[in-house]
Short mmCIF file of N, CA and C in Angstrom, two decimals:
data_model
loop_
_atom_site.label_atom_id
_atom_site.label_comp_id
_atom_site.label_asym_id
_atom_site.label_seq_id
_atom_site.Cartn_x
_atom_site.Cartn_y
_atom_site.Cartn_z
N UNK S 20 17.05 142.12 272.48
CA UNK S 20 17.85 143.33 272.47
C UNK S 20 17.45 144.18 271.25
N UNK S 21 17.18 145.23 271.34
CA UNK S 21 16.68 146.13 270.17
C UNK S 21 17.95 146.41 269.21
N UNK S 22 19.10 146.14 269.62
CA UNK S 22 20.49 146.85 268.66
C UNK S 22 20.39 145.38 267.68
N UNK S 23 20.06 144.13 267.78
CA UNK S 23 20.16 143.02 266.94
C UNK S 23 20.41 143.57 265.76
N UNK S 24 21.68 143.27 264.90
CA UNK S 24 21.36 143.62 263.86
C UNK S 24 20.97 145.05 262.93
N UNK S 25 21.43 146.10 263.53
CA UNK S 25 21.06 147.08 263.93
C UNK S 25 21.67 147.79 262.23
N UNK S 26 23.11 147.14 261.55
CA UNK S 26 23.39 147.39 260.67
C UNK S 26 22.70 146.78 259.34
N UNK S 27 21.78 145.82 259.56
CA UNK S 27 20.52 145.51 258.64
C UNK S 27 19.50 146.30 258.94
N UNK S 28 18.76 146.60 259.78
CA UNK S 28 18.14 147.63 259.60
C UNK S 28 18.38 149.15 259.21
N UNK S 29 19.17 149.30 259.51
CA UNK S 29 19.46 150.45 258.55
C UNK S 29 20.03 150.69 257.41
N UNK S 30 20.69 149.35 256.96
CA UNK S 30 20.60 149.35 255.40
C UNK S 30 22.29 149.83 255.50
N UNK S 31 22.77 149.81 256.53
CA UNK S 31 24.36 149.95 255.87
C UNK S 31 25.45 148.69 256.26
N UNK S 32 26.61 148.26 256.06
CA UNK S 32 26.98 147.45 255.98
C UNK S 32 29.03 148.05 256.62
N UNK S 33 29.04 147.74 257.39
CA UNK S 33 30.30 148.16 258.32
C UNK S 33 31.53 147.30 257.89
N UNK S 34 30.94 146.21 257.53
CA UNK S 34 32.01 145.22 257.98
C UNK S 34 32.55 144.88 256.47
N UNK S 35 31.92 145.13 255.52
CA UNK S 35 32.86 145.54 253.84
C UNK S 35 34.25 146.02 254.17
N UNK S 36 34.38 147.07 254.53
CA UNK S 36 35.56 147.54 254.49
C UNK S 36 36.44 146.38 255.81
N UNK S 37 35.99 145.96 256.38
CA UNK S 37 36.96 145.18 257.36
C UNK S 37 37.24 144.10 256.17
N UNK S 38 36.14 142.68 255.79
CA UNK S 38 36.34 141.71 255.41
C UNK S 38 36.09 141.62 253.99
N UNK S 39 36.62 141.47 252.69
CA UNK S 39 36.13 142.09 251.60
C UNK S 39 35.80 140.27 251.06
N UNK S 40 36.16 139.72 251.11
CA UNK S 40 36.12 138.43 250.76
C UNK S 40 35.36 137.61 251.29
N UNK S 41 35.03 137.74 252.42
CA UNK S 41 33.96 137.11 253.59
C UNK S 41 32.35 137.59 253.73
N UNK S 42 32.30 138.54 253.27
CA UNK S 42 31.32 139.44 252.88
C UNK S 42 30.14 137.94 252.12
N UNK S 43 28.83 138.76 251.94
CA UNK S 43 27.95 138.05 251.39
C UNK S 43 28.11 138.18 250.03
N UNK S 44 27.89 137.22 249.13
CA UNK S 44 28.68 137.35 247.85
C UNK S 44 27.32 136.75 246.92
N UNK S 45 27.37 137.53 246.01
CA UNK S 45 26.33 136.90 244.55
C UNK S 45 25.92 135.65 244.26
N UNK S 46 25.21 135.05 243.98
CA UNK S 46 25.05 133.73 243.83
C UNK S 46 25.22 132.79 244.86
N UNK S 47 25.49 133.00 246.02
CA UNK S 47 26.75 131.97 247.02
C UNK S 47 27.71 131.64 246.75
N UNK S 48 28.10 132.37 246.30
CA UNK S 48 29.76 131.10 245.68
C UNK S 48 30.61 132.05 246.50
N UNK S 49 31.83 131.45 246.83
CA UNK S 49 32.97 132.31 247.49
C UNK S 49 33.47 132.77 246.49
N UNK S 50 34.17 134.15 246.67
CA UNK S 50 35.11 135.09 246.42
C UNK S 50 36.72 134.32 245.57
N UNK S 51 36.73 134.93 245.04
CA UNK S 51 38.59 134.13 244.78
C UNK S 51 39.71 133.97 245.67
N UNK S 52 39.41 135.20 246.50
CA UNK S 52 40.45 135.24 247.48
C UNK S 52 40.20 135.28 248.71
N UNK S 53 39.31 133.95 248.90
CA UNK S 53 38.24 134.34 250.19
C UNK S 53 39.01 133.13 250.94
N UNK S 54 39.62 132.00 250.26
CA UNK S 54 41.02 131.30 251.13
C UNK S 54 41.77 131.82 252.23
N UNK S 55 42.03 132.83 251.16
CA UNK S 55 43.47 133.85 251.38
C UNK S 55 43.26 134.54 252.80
N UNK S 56 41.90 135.17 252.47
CA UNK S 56 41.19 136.13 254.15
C UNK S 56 41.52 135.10 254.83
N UNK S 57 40.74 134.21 254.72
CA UNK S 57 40.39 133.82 255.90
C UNK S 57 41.56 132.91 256.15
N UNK S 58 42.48 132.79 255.53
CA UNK S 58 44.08 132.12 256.51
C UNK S 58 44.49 133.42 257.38
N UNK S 59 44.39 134.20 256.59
CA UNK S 59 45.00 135.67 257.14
C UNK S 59 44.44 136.15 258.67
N UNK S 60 42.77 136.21 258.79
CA UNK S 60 42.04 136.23 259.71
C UNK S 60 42.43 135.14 261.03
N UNK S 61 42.46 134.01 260.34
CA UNK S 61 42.59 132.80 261.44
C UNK S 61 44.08 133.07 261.91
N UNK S 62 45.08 133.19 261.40
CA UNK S 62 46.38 133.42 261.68
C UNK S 62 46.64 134.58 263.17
N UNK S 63 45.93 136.17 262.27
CA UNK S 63 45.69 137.20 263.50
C UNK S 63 45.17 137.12 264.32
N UNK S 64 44.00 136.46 264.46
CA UNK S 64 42.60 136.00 265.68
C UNK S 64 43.71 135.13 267.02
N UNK S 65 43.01 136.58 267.92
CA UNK S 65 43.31 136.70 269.37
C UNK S 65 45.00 136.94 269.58
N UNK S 66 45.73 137.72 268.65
CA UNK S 66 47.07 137.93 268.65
C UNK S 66 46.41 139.59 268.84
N UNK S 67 47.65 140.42 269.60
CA UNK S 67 47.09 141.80 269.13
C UNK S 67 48.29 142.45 268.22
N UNK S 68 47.32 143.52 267.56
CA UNK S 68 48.05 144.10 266.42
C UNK S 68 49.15 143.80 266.07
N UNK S 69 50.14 144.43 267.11
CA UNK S 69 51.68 144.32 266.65
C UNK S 69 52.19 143.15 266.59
N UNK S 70 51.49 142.22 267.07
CA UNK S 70 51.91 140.51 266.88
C UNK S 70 51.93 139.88 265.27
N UNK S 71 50.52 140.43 265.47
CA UNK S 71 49.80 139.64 264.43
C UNK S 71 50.70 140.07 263.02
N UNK S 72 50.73 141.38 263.00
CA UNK S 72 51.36 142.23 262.01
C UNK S 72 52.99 141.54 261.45
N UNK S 73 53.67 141.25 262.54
CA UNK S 73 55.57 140.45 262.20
C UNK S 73 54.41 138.99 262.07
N UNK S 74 54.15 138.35 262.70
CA UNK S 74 53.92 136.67 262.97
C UNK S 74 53.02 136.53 261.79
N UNK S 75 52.29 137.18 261.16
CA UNK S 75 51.46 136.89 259.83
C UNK S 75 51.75 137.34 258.72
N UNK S 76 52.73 138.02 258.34
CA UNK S 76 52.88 138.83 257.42
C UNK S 76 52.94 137.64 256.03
N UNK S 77 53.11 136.32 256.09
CA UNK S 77 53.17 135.54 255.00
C UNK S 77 51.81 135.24 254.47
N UNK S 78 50.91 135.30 255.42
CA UNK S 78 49.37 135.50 255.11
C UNK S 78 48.92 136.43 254.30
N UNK S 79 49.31 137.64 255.02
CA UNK S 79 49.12 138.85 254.45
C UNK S 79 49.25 139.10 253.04
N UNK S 80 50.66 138.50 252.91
CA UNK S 80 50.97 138.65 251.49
C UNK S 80 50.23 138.32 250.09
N UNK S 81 50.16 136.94 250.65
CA UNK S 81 49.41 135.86 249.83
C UNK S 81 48.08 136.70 249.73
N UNK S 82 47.09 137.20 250.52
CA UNK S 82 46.09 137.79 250.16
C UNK S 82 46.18 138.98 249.65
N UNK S 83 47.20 140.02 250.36
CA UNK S 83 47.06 141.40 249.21
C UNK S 83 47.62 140.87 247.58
N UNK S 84 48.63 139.82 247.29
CA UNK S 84 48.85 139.17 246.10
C UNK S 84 47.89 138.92 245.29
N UNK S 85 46.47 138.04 246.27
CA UNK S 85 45.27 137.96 245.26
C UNK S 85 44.97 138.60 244.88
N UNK S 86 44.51 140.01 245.94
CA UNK S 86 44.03 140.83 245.63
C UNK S 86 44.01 141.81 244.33
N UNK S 87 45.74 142.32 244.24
CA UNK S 87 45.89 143.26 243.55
C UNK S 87 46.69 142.47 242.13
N UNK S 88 46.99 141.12 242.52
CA UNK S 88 48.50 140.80 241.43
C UNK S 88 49.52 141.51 240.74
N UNK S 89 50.08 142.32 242.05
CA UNK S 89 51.34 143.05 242.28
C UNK S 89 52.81 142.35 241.31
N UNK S 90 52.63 141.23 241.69
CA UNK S 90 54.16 140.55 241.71
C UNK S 90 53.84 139.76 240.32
N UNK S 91 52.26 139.24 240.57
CA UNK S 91 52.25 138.52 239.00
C UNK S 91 52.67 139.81 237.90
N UNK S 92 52.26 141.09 237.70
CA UNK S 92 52.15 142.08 237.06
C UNK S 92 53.76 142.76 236.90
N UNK S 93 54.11 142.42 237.90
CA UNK S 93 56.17 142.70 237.51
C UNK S 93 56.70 142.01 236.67
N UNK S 94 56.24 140.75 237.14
CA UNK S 94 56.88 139.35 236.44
C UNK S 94 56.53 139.61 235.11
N UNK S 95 55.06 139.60 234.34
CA UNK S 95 54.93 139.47 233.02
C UNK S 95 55.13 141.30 232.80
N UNK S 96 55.84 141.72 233.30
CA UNK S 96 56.37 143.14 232.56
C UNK S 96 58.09 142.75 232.57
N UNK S 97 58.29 142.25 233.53
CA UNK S 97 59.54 141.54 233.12
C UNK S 97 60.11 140.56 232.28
N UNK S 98 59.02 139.51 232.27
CA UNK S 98 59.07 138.91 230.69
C UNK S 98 58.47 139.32 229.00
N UNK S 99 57.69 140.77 229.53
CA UNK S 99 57.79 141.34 227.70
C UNK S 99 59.09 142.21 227.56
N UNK S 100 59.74 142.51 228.75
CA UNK S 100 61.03 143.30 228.38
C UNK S 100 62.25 142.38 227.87
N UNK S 101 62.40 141.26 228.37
CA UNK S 101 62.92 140.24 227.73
C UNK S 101 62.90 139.68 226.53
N UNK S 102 61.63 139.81 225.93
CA UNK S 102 61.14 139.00 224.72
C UNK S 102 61.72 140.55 223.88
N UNK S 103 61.13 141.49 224.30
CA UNK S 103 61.37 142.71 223.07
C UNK S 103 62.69 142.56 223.43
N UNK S 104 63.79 142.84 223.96
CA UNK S 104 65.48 142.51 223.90
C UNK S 104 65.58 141.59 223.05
N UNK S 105 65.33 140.75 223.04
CA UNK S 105 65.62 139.60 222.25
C UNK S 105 65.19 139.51 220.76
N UNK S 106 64.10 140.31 220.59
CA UNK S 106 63.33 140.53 219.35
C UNK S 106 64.61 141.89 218.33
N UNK S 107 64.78 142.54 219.76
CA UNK S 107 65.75 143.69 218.85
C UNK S 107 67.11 143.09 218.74
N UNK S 108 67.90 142.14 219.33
CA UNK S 108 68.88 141.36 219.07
C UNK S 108 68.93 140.60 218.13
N UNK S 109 67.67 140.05 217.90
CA UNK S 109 67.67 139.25 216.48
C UNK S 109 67.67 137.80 216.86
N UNK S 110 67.74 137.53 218.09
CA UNK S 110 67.45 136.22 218.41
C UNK S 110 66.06 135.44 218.94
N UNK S 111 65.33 136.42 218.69
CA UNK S 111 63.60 135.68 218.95
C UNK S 111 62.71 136.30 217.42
N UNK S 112 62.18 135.27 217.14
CA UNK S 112 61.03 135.89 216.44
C UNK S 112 59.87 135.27 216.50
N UNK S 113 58.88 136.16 216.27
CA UNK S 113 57.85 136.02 216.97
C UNK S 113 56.78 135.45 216.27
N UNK S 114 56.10 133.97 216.56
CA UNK S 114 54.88 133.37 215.38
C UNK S 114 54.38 134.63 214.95
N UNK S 115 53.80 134.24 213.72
CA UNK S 115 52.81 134.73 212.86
C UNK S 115 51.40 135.01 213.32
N UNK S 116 50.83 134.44 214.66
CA UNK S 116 49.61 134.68 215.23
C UNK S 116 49.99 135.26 216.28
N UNK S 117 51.04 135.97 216.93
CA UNK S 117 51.46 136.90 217.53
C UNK S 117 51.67 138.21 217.11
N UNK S 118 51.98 138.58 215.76
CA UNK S 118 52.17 139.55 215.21
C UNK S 118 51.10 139.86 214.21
N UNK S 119 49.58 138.88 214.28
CA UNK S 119 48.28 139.42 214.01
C UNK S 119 48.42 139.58 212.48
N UNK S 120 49.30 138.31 211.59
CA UNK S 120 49.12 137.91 210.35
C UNK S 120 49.11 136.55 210.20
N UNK S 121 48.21 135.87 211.18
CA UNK S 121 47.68 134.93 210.64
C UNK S 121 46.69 134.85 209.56
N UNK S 122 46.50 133.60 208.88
CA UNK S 122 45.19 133.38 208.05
C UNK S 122 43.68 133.73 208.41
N UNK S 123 43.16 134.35 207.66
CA UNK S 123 41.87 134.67 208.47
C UNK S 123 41.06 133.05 208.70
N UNK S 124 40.39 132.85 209.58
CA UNK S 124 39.57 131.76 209.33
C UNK S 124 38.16 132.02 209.17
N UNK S 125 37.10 130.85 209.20
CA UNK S 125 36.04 131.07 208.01
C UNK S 125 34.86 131.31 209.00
#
């Protein structure tokens, strides 16, 4: 068939934007969140859209989570707002190699 492959010969690559993790990757090594796809993938495969979309959404999560670390990034903005409350209350204080007067070392 002359189309074989048709997106290697011309040097562009379609399927990046579908699979970002599954993709051919540097060295061989998998992706970080290339688990994550591919639970996500296997989960939707042969469901259509609107299925897949309610029945996977715990997949989903877990991989846009890798992706972006949405929720990790709340959390530790929610625990420096805590620590500074506590710092202005007077009930935390903070080591000496936190506040960048430690000893120099050699």
């Amino acid at each position: 068939m002359p189309f074989w492959e048709l997106q290697r010969q011309l040097g562009i690559d379609v399927d990046r934007w579908l699979l970002r993790q599954s993709m051919a990757q540097p060295y061989g090594k998998a992706a970080a969140c290339h688990a994550f796809e591919r639970e996500w993938v296997e989960c939707g495969h042969g469901l259509g859209q609107t299925r897949a979309r309610r029945e996977c959404q715990p997949e989903y999560e877990d991989f846009m989570e890798c992706m972006h670390r949405t929720k990790l990034a709340v959390r530790l903005r929610t625990i420096l707002e805590q620590r500074d409350k506590m710092i202005k209350e007077g009930k935390y204080t903070p080591p000496d190699y936190h506040k960048g007067k430690e000893e120099p070392r050699p």
